[in-house]
Structures are given as C-alpha cells and as structure tokens.
Short mmCIF file of C-alpha atoms and ligand atoms in Angstrom, two decimals:
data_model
loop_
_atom_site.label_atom_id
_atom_site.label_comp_id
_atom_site.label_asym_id
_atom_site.label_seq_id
_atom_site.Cartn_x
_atom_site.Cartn_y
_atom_site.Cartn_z
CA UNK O 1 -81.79 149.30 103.90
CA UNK O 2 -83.45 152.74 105.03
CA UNK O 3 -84.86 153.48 108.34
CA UNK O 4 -88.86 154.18 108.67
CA UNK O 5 -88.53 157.17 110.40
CA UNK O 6 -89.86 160.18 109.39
CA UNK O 7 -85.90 161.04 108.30
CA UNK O 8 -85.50 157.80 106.64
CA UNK O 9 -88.54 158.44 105.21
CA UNK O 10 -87.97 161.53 103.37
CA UNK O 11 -84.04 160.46 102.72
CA UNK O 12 -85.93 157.57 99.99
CA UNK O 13 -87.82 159.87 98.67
CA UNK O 14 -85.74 162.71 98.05
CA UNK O 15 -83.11 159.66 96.56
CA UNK O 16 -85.35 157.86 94.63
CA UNK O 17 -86.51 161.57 92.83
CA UNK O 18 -82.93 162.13 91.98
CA UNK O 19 -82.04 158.33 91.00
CA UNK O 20 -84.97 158.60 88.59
CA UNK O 21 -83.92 162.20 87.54
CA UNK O 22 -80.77 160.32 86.32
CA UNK O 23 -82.15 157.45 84.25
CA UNK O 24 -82.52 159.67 81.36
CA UNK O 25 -79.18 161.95 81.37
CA UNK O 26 -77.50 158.41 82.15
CA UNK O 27 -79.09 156.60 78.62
CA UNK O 28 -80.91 153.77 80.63
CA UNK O 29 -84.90 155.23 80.49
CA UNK O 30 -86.62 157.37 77.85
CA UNK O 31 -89.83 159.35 78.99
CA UNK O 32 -91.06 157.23 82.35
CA UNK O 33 -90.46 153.76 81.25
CA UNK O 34 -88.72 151.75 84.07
CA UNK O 35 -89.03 152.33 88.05
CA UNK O 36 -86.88 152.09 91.22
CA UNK O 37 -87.94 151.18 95.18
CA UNK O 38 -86.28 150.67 98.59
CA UNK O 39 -87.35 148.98 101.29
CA UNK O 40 -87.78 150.76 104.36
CA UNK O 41 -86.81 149.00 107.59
CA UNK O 42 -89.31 147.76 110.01
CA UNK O 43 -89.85 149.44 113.48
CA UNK O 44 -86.50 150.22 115.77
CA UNK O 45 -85.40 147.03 117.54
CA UNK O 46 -86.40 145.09 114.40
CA UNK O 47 -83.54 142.38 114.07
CA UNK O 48 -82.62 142.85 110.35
CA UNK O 49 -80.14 140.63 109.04
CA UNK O 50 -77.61 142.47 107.73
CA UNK O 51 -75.11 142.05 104.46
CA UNK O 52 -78.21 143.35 101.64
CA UNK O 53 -75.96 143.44 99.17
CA UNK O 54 -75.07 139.39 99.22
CA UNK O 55 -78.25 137.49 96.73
CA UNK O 56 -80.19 134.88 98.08
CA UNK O 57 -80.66 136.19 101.52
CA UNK O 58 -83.00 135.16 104.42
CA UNK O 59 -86.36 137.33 104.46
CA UNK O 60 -86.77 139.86 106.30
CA UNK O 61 -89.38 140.89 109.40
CA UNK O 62 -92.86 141.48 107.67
CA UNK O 63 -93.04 145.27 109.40
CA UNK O 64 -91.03 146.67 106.53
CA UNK O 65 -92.52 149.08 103.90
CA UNK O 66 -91.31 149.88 100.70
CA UNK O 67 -91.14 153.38 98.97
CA UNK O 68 -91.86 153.01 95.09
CA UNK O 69 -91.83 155.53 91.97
CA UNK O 70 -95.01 156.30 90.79
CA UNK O 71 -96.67 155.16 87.74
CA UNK O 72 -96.96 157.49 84.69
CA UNK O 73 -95.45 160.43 86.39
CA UNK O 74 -92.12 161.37 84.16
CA UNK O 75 -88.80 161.77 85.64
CA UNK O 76 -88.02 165.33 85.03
CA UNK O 77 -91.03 166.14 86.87
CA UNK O 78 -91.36 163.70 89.60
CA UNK O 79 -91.58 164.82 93.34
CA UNK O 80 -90.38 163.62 96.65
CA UNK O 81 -94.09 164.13 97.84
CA UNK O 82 -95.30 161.77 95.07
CA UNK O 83 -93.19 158.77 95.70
CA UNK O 84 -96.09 155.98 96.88
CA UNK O 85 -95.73 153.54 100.17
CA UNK O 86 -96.84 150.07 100.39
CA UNK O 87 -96.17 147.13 102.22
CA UNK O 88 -94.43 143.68 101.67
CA UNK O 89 -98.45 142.24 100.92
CA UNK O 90 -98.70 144.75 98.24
CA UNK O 91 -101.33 146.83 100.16
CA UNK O 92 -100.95 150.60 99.84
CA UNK O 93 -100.31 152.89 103.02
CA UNK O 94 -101.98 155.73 103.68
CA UNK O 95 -98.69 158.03 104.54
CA UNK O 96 -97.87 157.56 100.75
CA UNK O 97 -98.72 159.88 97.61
CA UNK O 98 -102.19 159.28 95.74
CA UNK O 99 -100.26 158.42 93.43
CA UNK O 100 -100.58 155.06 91.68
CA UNK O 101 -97.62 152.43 92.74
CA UNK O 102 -95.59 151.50 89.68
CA UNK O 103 -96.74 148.48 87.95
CA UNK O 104 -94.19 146.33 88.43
CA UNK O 105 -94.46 146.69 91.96
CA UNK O 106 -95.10 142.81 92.73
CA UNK O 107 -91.94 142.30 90.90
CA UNK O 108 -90.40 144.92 93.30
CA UNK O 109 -91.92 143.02 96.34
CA UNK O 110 -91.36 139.59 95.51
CA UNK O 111 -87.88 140.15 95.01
CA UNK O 112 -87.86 141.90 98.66
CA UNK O 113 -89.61 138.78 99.66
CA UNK O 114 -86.75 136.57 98.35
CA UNK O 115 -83.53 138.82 98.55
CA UNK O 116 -81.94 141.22 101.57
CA UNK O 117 -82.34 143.41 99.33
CA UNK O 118 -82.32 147.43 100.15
CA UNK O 119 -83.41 148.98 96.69
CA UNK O 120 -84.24 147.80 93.56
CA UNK O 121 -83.95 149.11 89.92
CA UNK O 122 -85.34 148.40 86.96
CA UNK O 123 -84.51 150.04 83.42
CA UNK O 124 -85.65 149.62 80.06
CA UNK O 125 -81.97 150.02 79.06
CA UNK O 126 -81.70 149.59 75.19
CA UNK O 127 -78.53 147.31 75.21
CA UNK O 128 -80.29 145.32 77.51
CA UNK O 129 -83.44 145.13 75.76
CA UNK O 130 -81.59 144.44 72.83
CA UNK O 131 -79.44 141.61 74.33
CA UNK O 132 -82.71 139.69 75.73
CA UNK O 133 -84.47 139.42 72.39
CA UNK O 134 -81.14 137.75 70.84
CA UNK O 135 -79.80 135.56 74.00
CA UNK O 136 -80.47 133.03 76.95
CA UNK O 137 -77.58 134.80 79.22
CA UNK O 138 -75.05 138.33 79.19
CA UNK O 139 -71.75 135.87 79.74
CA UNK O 140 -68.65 136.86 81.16
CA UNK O 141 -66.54 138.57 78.65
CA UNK O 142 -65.50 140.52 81.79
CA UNK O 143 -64.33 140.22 85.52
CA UNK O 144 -66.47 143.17 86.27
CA UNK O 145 -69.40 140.48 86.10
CA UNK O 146 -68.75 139.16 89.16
CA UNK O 147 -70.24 142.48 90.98
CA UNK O 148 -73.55 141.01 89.38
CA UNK O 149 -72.76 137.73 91.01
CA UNK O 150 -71.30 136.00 87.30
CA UNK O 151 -73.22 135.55 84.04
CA UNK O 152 -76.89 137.33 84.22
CA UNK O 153 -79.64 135.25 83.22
CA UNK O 154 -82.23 136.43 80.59
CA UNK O 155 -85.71 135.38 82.38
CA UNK O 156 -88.60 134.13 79.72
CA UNK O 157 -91.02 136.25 78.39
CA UNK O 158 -94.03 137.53 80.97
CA UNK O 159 -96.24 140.09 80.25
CA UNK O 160 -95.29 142.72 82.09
CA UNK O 161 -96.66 144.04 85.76
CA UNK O 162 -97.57 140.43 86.04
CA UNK O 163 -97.47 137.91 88.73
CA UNK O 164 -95.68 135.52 86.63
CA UNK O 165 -93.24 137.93 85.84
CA UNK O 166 -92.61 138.63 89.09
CA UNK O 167 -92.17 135.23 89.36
CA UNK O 168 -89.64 134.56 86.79
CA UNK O 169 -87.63 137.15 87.44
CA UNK O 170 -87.18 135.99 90.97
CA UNK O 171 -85.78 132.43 89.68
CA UNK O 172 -83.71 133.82 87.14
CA UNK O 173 -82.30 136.18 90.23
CA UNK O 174 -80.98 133.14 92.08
CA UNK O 175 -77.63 134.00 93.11
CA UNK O 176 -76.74 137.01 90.92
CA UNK O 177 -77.77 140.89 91.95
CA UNK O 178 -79.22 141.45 88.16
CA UNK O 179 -81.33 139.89 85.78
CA UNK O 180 -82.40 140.23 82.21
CA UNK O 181 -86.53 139.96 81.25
CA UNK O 182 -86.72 138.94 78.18
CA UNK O 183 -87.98 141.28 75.38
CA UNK O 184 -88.77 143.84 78.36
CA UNK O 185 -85.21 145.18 80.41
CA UNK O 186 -83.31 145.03 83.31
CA UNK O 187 -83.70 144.74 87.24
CA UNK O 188 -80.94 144.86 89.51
CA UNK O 189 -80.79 145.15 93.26
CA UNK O 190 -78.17 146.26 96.27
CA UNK O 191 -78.13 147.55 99.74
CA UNK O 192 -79.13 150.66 99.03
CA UNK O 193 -80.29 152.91 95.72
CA UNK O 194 -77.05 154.08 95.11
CA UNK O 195 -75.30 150.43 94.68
CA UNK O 196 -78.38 148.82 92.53
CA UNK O 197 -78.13 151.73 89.89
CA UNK O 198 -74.60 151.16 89.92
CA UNK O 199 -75.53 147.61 89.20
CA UNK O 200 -77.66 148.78 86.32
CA UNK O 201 -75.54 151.19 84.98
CA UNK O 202 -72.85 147.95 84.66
CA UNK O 203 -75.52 145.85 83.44
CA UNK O 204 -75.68 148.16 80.54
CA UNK O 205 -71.98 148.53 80.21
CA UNK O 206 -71.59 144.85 80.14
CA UNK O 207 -74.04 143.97 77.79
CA UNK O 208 -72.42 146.84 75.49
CA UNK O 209 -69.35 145.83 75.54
CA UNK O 210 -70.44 141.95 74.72
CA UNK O 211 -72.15 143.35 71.33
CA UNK O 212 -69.41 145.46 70.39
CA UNK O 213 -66.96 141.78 71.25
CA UNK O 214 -69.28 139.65 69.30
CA UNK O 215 -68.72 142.16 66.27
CA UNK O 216 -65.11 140.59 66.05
CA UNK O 217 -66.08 136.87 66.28
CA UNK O 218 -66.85 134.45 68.72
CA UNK O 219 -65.57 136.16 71.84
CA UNK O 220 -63.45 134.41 74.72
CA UNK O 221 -65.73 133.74 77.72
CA UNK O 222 -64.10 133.08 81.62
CA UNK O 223 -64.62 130.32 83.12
CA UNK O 224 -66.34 129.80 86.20
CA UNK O 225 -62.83 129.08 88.33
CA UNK O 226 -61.66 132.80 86.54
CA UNK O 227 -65.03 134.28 87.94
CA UNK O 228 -64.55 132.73 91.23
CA UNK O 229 -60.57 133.85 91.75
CA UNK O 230 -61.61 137.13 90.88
CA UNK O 231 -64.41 137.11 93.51
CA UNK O 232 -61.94 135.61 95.95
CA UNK O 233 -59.35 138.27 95.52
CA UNK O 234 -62.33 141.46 95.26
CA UNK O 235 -63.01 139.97 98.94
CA UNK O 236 -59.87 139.68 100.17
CA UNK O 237 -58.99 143.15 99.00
CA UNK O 238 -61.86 144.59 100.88
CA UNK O 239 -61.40 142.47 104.13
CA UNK O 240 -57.61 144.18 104.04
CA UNK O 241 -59.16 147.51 103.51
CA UNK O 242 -61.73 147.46 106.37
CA UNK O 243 -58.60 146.35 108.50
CA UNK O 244 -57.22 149.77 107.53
CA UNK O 245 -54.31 147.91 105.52
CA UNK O 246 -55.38 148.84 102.12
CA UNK O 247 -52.15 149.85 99.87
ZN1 LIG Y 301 -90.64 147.52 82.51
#
C-alpha cells in the first residue's frame, strides 16, 4: 500500500516507470504489452487493514486511488509524469497524466475491490502464455508455489480489457496471489510493486521449470499436506525472524 500524499504520490510513479522499464530486460513483456498499478491509500486516518500481501482480504475504504501505466506508451520511454490516476469506480482523476489508463484497468480495480492488495502486475510472459493454451492449472512441481498461495489456476478465455475478464480472473484469484488468463498471460498481486513482480517473475520461473519437467515424463506433483507443511514452516521461520531469533 502507498500513501496519497504528494510523496507517495510521486514514489508510485517513479516505481511503476522503473518496474515497467524492467519487464523487457527481465523476458516477461515485449514492446508495451502487459501493465502494472498500485493502489494508493485513502486520506491519513483512513483505517486500512493491514497484511496486503495475504489473498482474499476484506475491502478496503472507497477513498483510495490507484496509479496505473498508461496505454500504448512503451516501456523504454515511459515517464513518471505519464503514469494515469483513477479511482476504485474506474473514473479518471484529474491530478493524473492525459494519458489513457491501461485497458485492463477494470481487471486492475476489481481485483483491488476483492483483494488487500497494494500493486498489481500483469505480463504477457511467454511461458505463461504458453502454459494457458495447453492446461487448466501450473501444479506444484515446486515448494516455491506456495509464495503464490499453491497451484495457480488458468482462468477461461475473456476477451481482453473486458468486464468479464475482469471477472474471471477475480474467481480464479481466490486464495492464491497469481493467476493464469487463458490464451492471454499472467496477473499477480502483493503489498507493494516490488513483491507482485517478484510474484510474476516466479510465475514465469515456475511455469518454466514445469515444461522443461514434463519433457522427462509425467512429473511428481506435492500434495496439498506437502504445500501446507511448507507454508507452515515459511511462517514459522519468519515469526522467529521478526522475534530477532533468526539463525
Ligand atoms: Zn494483457
């Protein structure tokens, strides 16, 4: 989550520039397919739940804003200035850019609408792409998949910059931070810009490495009880970090 200062502000803008400026160098975007947000906190005083990064949260007050990557503008050339504003309704703010919002900005906002979420990315990443043409799910041929909340779910076929993709996506979300559109990409969320691209840069990993598995034979899959001792441990580890007894 980002504050709506002026500072906050201009800290989403300047992020979501270089987040976008990395899409290419990192493999997950050619030319200015894909697009990232974050959602800007409402006013100070605002109670905002906190913990963005667990799926499935509670909404959020209806003052917050969201900053969003323009449409058609490509990433080695996008500036902070041109980043667009809008809010949770869809309706664009005047202390924006001209620019046009990106078009999958109700997909953006409706997963706001259903998640805590603090930033949202979606790719065209070509394992990805290439995964949700073939499959119904990206199981877990790794641990790493619980930082996506478990197996990601490929949601059906919507055109795209569509309500009902918006839509689908949002189902398909339920209880994981990443899901795959069919025939289209890749959307992950987290607290902030710099843990959903992480998420989206493991998306891609993942669904590499389950190709390159499935070129040996039928691959081993964990179970759900594997998935959830790992999750259990990940959290335990952390809780003894934060208590300063990491080793
Ligand atoms: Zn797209």
């Amino acid at each position: 989550m980002y504050r709506s200062d002026s500072d906050g502000l201009q800290t989403a803008r300047d992020q979501l520039v270089s987040f976008s400026a990395r899409l290419l160098g990192d493999g997950l975007a050619v030319g200015s397919a894909g697009n990232m947000s974050v959602r800007l906190a409402g006013p100070p005083g605002a109670d905002t739940p906190g913990g963005a990064d667990t799926p499935g949260g509670a909404d959020t007050p209806g003052a917050d804003t969201v900053a969003i990557t323009p449409s058609g503008v490509s990433y080695a050339e996008m500036k902070p200035e041109e980043i667009c504003l809008v809010s949770l309704d869809g309706t664009k703010l005047r202390d924006g850019s001209q620019e046009t919002p990106s078009s999958e900005t109700p997909m953006h906002l409706a997963i706001y609408a259903a998640t805590r979420a603090g930033a949202v990315v979606h790719t065209h990443s070509p394992e990805v792409v290439a995964l949700s043409a073939a499959r119904t799910e990206l199981p877990a041929i790794h641990y790493a998949i619980t930082g996506l909340g478990g197996p990601v779910r490929v949601a059906p076929y919507v055109r795209f910059g569509s309500a009902g993709l918006a839509e689908a996506a949002v189902q398909a979300l339920d209880g994981r931070s990443a899901v795959i559109l069919r025939n289209h990409g890749a959307v992950t969320y987290g607290r902030d810009l710099a843990q959903a691209y992480d998420r989206a840069l493991l998306l891609e990993w993942l669904a590499r490495t389950y190709r390159l598995a499935l070129s040996y034979g039928e691959p081993a899959i964990l179970s759900a009880a594997e998935l959830a001792e790992v999750t259990a441990e990940s959290r335990r580890r952390r809780y003894g970090e934060r208590r300063g007894g990491a080793s």
